[in-house]
PDB file of C-alpha atoms in Angstrom:
ATOM      1  CA  MET Z 182      91.836  90.200 156.927  1.00 69.00           C
ATOM      2  CA  ARG Z 183      90.852  87.130 155.128  1.00 72.00           C
ATOM      3  CA  VAL Z 184      88.425  86.932 151.704  1.00 74.00           C
ATOM      4  CA  GLY Z 185      86.428  84.062 150.700  1.00 74.00           C
ATOM      5  CA  TYR Z 186      83.584  83.698 148.133  1.00 77.00           C
ATOM      6  CA  ARG Z 187      81.663  81.504 146.798  1.00 78.00           C
ATOM      7  CA  THR Z 188      78.671  81.420 144.212  1.00 80.00           C
ATOM      8  CA  ASP Z 189      76.100  78.549 143.327  1.00 77.00           C
ATOM      9  CA  VAL Z 190      73.355  78.245 141.015  1.00 73.00           C
ATOM     10  CA  GLY Z 191      70.451  77.337 143.578  1.00 71.00           C
ATOM     11  CA  ARG Z 192      67.856  75.582 143.146  1.00 69.00           C
ATOM     12  CA  ALA Z 193      65.783  77.800 140.564  1.00 67.00           C
ATOM     13  CA  ARG Z 194      67.725  78.558 137.727  1.00 67.00           C
ATOM     14  CA  PRO Z 195      69.564  76.264 135.073  1.00 70.00           C
ATOM     15  CA  ILE Z 196      72.845  78.872 134.897  1.00 75.00           C
ATOM     16  CA  ASN Z 197      74.684  80.955 137.440  1.00 78.00           C
ATOM     17  CA  GLU Z 198      74.388  84.807 136.857  1.00 88.00           C
ATOM     18  CA  ASP Z 199      76.707  85.666 139.532  1.00 89.00           C
ATOM     19  CA  ALA Z 200      80.126  87.476 139.119  1.00 93.00           C
ATOM     20  CA  LEU Z 201      82.261  88.019 141.551  1.00 94.00           C
ATOM     21  CA  TRP Z 202      86.013  89.666 142.072  1.00 94.00           C
ATOM     22  CA  ALA Z 203      88.031  89.836 144.991  1.00 93.00           C
ATOM     23  CA  ASP Z 204      91.567  90.858 146.235  1.00 89.00           C
ATOM     24  CA  ARG Z 205      93.011  92.506 149.137  1.00 85.00           C
ATOM     25  CA  ARG Z 206      91.687  96.470 148.405  1.00 90.00           C
ATOM     26  CA  LEU Z 207      88.031  95.346 146.150  1.00 93.00           C
ATOM     27  CA  LEU Z 208      85.338  93.270 147.019  1.00 95.00           C
ATOM     28  CA  VAL Z 209      82.501  93.220 144.307  1.00 96.00           C
ATOM     29  CA  SER Z 210      79.772  90.610 143.956  1.00 96.00           C
ATOM     30  CA  ALA Z 211      76.836  91.036 140.974  1.00 95.00           C
ATOM     31  CA  ASP Z 212      73.842  88.868 140.912  1.00 93.00           C
ATOM     32  CA  GLY Z 213      72.014  88.857 137.116  1.00 92.00           C
ATOM     33  CA  MET Z 214      68.574  89.233 137.512  1.00 87.00           C
ATOM     34  CA  GLY Z 215      66.822  85.589 137.124  1.00 61.00           C
ATOM     35  CA  GLY Z 216      64.533  85.283 134.801  1.00 58.00           C
ATOM     36  CA  HIS Z 217      65.513  87.965 132.468  1.00 62.00           C
ATOM     37  CA  HIS Z 218      67.416  87.652 129.358  1.00 70.00           C
ATOM     38  CA  ALA Z 219      70.968  87.582 129.923  1.00 88.00           C
ATOM     39  CA  GLY Z 220      72.025  88.234 133.194  1.00 90.00           C
ATOM     40  CA  GLU Z 221      74.953  86.469 133.735  1.00 92.00           C
ATOM     41  CA  VAL Z 222      76.410  88.873 130.982  1.00 93.00           C
ATOM     42  CA  ALA Z 223      75.120  92.116 132.606  1.00 95.00           C
ATOM     43  CA  SER Z 224      76.811  90.450 135.916  1.00 95.00           C
ATOM     44  CA  ARG Z 225      79.656  90.089 134.132  1.00 95.00           C
ATOM     45  CA  MET Z 226      80.123  93.114 132.376  1.00 96.00           C
ATOM     46  CA  ALA Z 227      79.488  95.290 135.834  1.00 97.00           C
ATOM     47  CA  VAL Z 228      81.807  93.623 137.768  1.00 96.00           C
ATOM     48  CA  GLU Z 229      84.282  93.674 135.013  1.00 96.00           C
ATOM     49  CA  LEU Z 230      83.950  97.472 134.834  1.00 96.00           C
ATOM     50  CA  VAL Z 231      83.649  98.427 138.126  1.00 96.00           C
ATOM     51  CA  VAL Z 232      87.158  96.310 139.163  1.00 95.00           C
ATOM     52  CA  SER Z 233      88.559  98.038 135.919  1.00 92.00           C
ATOM     53  CA  ARG Z 234      87.855 101.433 137.042  1.00 91.00           C
ATOM     54  CA  LEU Z 235      88.121 101.151 140.917  1.00 92.00           C
ATOM     55  CA  ASN Z 236      91.674  99.265 140.684  1.00 86.00           C
ATOM     56  CA  GLY Z 237      92.706 102.036 137.938  1.00 76.00           C
ATOM     57  CA  ALA Z 238      92.207 104.938 140.991  1.00 74.00           C
ATOM     58  CA  LEU Z 239      93.659 102.752 144.024  1.00 70.00           C
ATOM     59  CA  GLU Z 240      96.728 104.768 143.885  1.00 67.00           C
ATOM     60  CA  ILE Z 241      94.763 108.334 143.630  1.00 66.00           C
ATOM     61  CA  LEU Z 242      92.538 107.052 146.526  1.00 64.00           C
ATOM     62  CA  ASP Z 243      95.362 106.229 148.672  1.00 61.00           C
ATOM     63  CA  SER Z 244      96.918 109.722 148.619  1.00 62.00           C
ATOM     64  CA  GLU Z 245      93.376 111.265 148.768  1.00 62.00           C
ATOM     65  CA  PRO Z 246      90.545 109.155 150.241  1.00 55.00           C
ATOM     66  CA  ASP Z 247      88.150 111.526 150.420  1.00 64.00           C
ATOM     67  CA  PRO Z 248      87.057 111.160 146.848  1.00 83.00           C
ATOM     68  CA  ALA Z 249      86.522 107.647 147.843  1.00 87.00           C
ATOM     69  CA  ALA Z 250      82.694 107.022 147.745  1.00 88.00           C
ATOM     70  CA  GLU Z 251      82.273 109.359 144.970  1.00 90.00           C
ATOM     71  CA  ARG Z 252      84.521 107.156 142.532  1.00 91.00           C
ATOM     72  CA  VAL Z 253      82.617 104.005 144.070  1.00 94.00           C
ATOM     73  CA  ARG Z 254      79.224 105.556 142.725  1.00 95.00           C
ATOM     74  CA  ASP Z 255      80.609 107.121 139.659  1.00 94.00           C
ATOM     75  CA  SER Z 256      81.899 103.038 138.963  1.00 96.00           C
ATOM     76  CA  LEU Z 257      78.138 101.795 139.487  1.00 97.00           C
ATOM     77  CA  HIS Z 258      76.813 104.483 137.587  1.00 97.00           C
ATOM     78  CA  ALA Z 259      79.199 104.076 134.296  1.00 97.00           C
ATOM     79  CA  ALA Z 260      78.921 100.153 134.918  1.00 97.00           C
ATOM     80  CA  ASN Z 261      74.918 101.120 134.545  1.00 97.00           C
ATOM     81  CA  GLU Z 262      75.259 103.435 131.575  1.00 97.00           C
ATOM     82  CA  ALA Z 263      77.390 100.283 129.951  1.00 97.00           C
ATOM     83  CA  VAL Z 264      74.929  97.334 130.619  1.00 96.00           C
ATOM     84  CA  TYR Z 265      72.289  99.930 129.510  1.00 96.00           C
ATOM     85  CA  ALA Z 266      73.580 100.646 126.488  1.00 96.00           C
ATOM     86  CA  LYS Z 267      74.654  96.952 125.567  1.00 94.00           C
ATOM     87  CA  ALA Z 268      71.142  95.913 126.070  1.00 92.00           C
ATOM     88  CA  LEU Z 269      69.762  98.339 123.611  1.00 93.00           C
ATOM     89  CA  GLU Z 270      72.401  97.618 120.921  1.00 94.00           C
ATOM     90  CA  ASP Z 271      71.724  94.185 120.946  1.00 91.00           C
ATOM     91  CA  PRO Z 272      68.257  92.663 121.228  1.00 89.00           C
ATOM     92  CA  GLY Z 273      69.050  89.345 122.614  1.00 88.00           C
ATOM     93  CA  LEU Z 274      70.076  90.990 125.808  1.00 90.00           C
ATOM     94  CA  LYS Z 275      66.831  93.306 125.955  1.00 88.00           C
ATOM     95  CA  GLY Z 276      65.769  93.702 129.421  1.00 88.00           C
ATOM     96  CA  MET Z 277      69.176  92.277 131.423  1.00 93.00           C
ATOM     97  CA  GLY Z 278      70.037  93.606 134.618  1.00 95.00           C
ATOM     98  CA  THR Z 279      71.768  92.882 137.487  1.00 96.00           C
ATOM     99  CA  THR Z 280      71.961  93.682 141.334  1.00 96.00           C
ATOM    100  CA  LEU Z 281      76.152  94.871 142.267  1.00 97.00           C
ATOM    101  CA  THR Z 282      77.572  95.474 145.789  1.00 97.00           C
ATOM    102  CA  VAL Z 283      81.116  96.484 146.292  1.00 97.00           C
ATOM    103  CA  ALA Z 284      83.189  97.367 148.999  1.00 95.00           C
ATOM    104  CA  LEU Z 285      86.603  99.296 148.380  1.00 93.00           C
ATOM    105  CA  LEU Z 286      89.227  98.892 151.712  1.00 91.00           C
ATOM    106  CA  LEU Z 287      91.467 101.821 152.097  1.00 87.00           C
ATOM    107  CA  ASP Z 288      93.731 102.379 155.248  1.00 82.00           C
ATOM    108  CA  GLY Z 289      91.061 101.095 157.884  1.00 85.00           C
ATOM    109  CA  GLU Z 290      87.872 101.927 156.031  1.00 89.00           C
ATOM    110  CA  ALA Z 291      85.453 100.516 153.732  1.00 92.00           C
ATOM    111  CA  VAL Z 292      83.460 102.354 151.067  1.00 93.00           C
ATOM    112  CA  ILE Z 293      80.465 100.591 150.037  1.00 96.00           C
ATOM    113  CA  GLY Z 294      78.187 101.216 147.305  1.00 97.00           C
ATOM    114  CA  HIS Z 295      74.887  98.824 146.026  1.00 97.00           C
ATOM    115  CA  VAL Z 296      72.210  98.395 143.991  1.00 98.00           C
ATOM    116  CA  GLY Z 297      69.707  95.972 144.399  1.00 96.00           C
ATOM    117  CA  ASP Z 298      68.987  92.986 147.110  1.00 93.00           C
ATOM    118  CA  SER Z 299      73.012  91.616 147.251  1.00 92.00           C
ATOM    119  CA  ARG Z 300      73.871  92.110 150.246  1.00 92.00           C
ATOM    120  CA  ALA Z 301      76.858  93.803 152.356  1.00 94.00           C
ATOM    121  CA  TYR Z 302      77.435  92.666 155.825  1.00 93.00           C
ATOM    122  CA  LEU Z 303      80.040  93.079 158.275  1.00 91.00           C
ATOM    123  CA  VAL Z 304      81.176  89.796 160.108  1.00 87.00           C
ATOM    124  CA  GLN Z 305      82.302  90.749 163.840  1.00 88.00           C
ATOM    125  CA  PRO Z 306      83.531  88.491 166.558  1.00 90.00           C
ATOM    126  CA  ASP Z 307      79.830  88.903 168.307  1.00 94.00           C
ATOM    127  CA  ALA Z 308      77.776  89.964 165.475  1.00 95.00           C
ATOM    128  CA  ILE Z 309      77.197  89.984 161.713  1.00 94.00           C
ATOM    129  CA  VAL Z 310      75.471  93.308 160.829  1.00 94.00           C
ATOM    130  CA  GLN Z 311      73.750  94.052 157.592  1.00 94.00           C
ATOM    131  CA  LEU Z 312      75.165  97.019 156.143  1.00 96.00           C
ATOM    132  CA  THR Z 313      73.155  97.346 153.009  1.00 96.00           C
ATOM    133  CA  GLU Z 314      68.954  97.684 152.138  1.00 93.00           C
ATOM    134  CA  ASP Z 315      67.737  95.637 149.900  1.00 94.00           C
ATOM    135  CA  HIS Z 316      66.180  97.470 147.116  1.00 95.00           C
ATOM    136  CA  SER Z 317      62.790  95.383 146.516  1.00 92.00           C
ATOM    137  CA  VAL Z 318      59.197  95.961 146.767  1.00 92.00           C
ATOM    138  CA  VAL Z 319      58.850  93.068 149.621  1.00 91.00           C
ATOM    139  CA  TRP Z 320      61.789  95.519 151.910  1.00 88.00           C
ATOM    140  CA  GLU Z 321      59.312  98.688 151.158  1.00 89.00           C
ATOM    141  CA  LEU Z 322      56.623  96.595 152.491  1.00 90.00           C
ATOM    142  CA  VAL Z 323      58.516  95.588 155.419  1.00 88.00           C
ATOM    143  CA  LYS Z 324      60.165  99.160 156.188  1.00 88.00           C
ATOM    144  CA  SER Z 325      56.412 100.340 156.014  1.00 90.00           C
ATOM    145  CA  GLY Z 326      55.202  97.615 158.650  1.00 90.00           C
ATOM    146  CA  GLY Z 327      53.297  95.970 155.693  1.00 89.00           C
ATOM    147  CA  LEU Z 328      54.797  93.277 155.803  1.00 89.00           C
ATOM    148  CA  THR Z 329      57.010  91.267 158.765  1.00 88.00           C
ATOM    149  CA  ARG Z 330      60.504  90.104 158.004  1.00 87.00           C
ATOM    150  CA  ASP Z 331      59.023  86.680 158.491  1.00 89.00           C
ATOM    151  CA  GLN Z 332      56.428  87.131 155.615  1.00 89.00           C
ATOM    152  CA  ALA Z 333      58.953  88.768 153.372  1.00 86.00           C
ATOM    153  CA  GLN Z 334      60.846  85.827 153.482  1.00 85.00           C
ATOM    154  CA  ILE Z 335      58.203  83.807 151.698  1.00 87.00           C
ATOM    155  CA  HIS Z 336      56.191  86.798 149.823  1.00 88.00           C
ATOM    156  CA  PRO Z 337      55.607  86.244 145.959  1.00 88.00           C
ATOM    157  CA  TYR Z 338      57.302  89.081 145.084  1.00 85.00           C
ATOM    158  CA  ARG Z 339      60.491  88.863 147.597  1.00 82.00           C
ATOM    159  CA  ASN Z 340      62.588  88.790 144.081  1.00 81.00           C
ATOM    160  CA  LEU Z 341      61.043  92.040 142.694  1.00 88.00           C
ATOM    161  CA  LEU Z 342      63.541  94.632 142.571  1.00 93.00           C
ATOM    162  CA  THR Z 343      63.029  98.416 142.711  1.00 93.00           C
ATOM    163  CA  ARG Z 344      66.438  99.191 141.153  1.00 95.00           C
ATOM    164  CA  ALA Z 345      69.028  97.482 139.028  1.00 96.00           C
ATOM    165  CA  LEU Z 346      72.014  98.076 136.842  1.00 96.00           C
ATOM    166  CA  GLY Z 347      71.325  98.138 133.373  1.00 94.00           C
ATOM    167  CA  THR Z 348      67.486  98.546 133.592  1.00 93.00           C
ATOM    168  CA  SER Z 349      67.526 102.066 132.704  1.00 94.00           C
ATOM    169  CA  PRO Z 350      69.453 105.051 132.135  1.00 96.00           C
ATOM    170  CA  ASP Z 351      69.852 106.313 135.331  1.00 96.00           C
ATOM    171  CA  VAL Z 352      70.058 104.375 138.365  1.00 97.00           C
ATOM    172  CA  GLU Z 353      70.201 105.761 142.099  1.00 97.00           C
ATOM    173  CA  VAL Z 354      73.538 104.238 143.914  1.00 97.00           C
ATOM    174  CA  ASP Z 355      73.276 103.797 147.999  1.00 97.00           C
ATOM    175  CA  THR Z 356      77.020 104.219 149.606  1.00 96.00           C
ATOM    176  CA  LEU Z 357      78.447 103.828 152.815  1.00 94.00           C
ATOM    177  CA  ARG Z 358      81.730 104.663 154.753  1.00 92.00           C
ATOM    178  CA  LEU Z 359      82.472 102.722 157.806  1.00 93.00           C
ATOM    179  CA  ARG Z 360      85.451 102.032 159.660  1.00 91.00           C
ATOM    180  CA  LEU Z 361      87.001  98.515 160.307  1.00 88.00           C
ATOM    181  CA  GLU Z 362      88.705  96.994 163.090  1.00 78.00           C
TER     182      GLU Z 362
END
C-alpha cells in the first residue's frame, strides 16, 4: 500500500487548520472548524491523542483484532473529552472543535472511525468509493430528499456540522470495518 497526504490552507482562511498523521498502520485526518477559535489547536490535539492511544494498542490489536472498532471509538471519545476540557479551561479556546477521521489497518482490514465531514474513501482500480457520511446539515437534507447533491455543493449551510469533536462533552462516533484487497 502506498500512503501519501497533502494539506492546503484553501481560499477562505488565513491559516491552515488541518492536522494529519500517516504511517503504515494508522491514517488520521482532522480539520479544525474554520471560522471558530483555535481550530488548528483542536485538530492538532485530537490527532496527537488518537495516534498516541492507537499506536500504544497495536500489539494488543494484532493478537486480538475484535476490539479494534471499540479501541478506535474510545480514542475518538478521549480526543473529544480532551479538546472539550481544554476549551473550557482556556477562554481563548472557547468554541474550538475539529472533524476527525481515522483508519486503523490490521491484517488486510481497515477499521474506520469518523466524526464530522472529513471523508474516508476507498480507492480501487475502477472506482473511488466514499465510505463515510458527512455529519452536516446539508447531508441530512440530501438524505431526506430535501436537496440534490448538486444543490448541496452551493448551499449556504454546506459547512455547518451536526457533529464535531470538542464542541460538547459527548459525541457519537461512526465506525465501520472493511476488508482491503
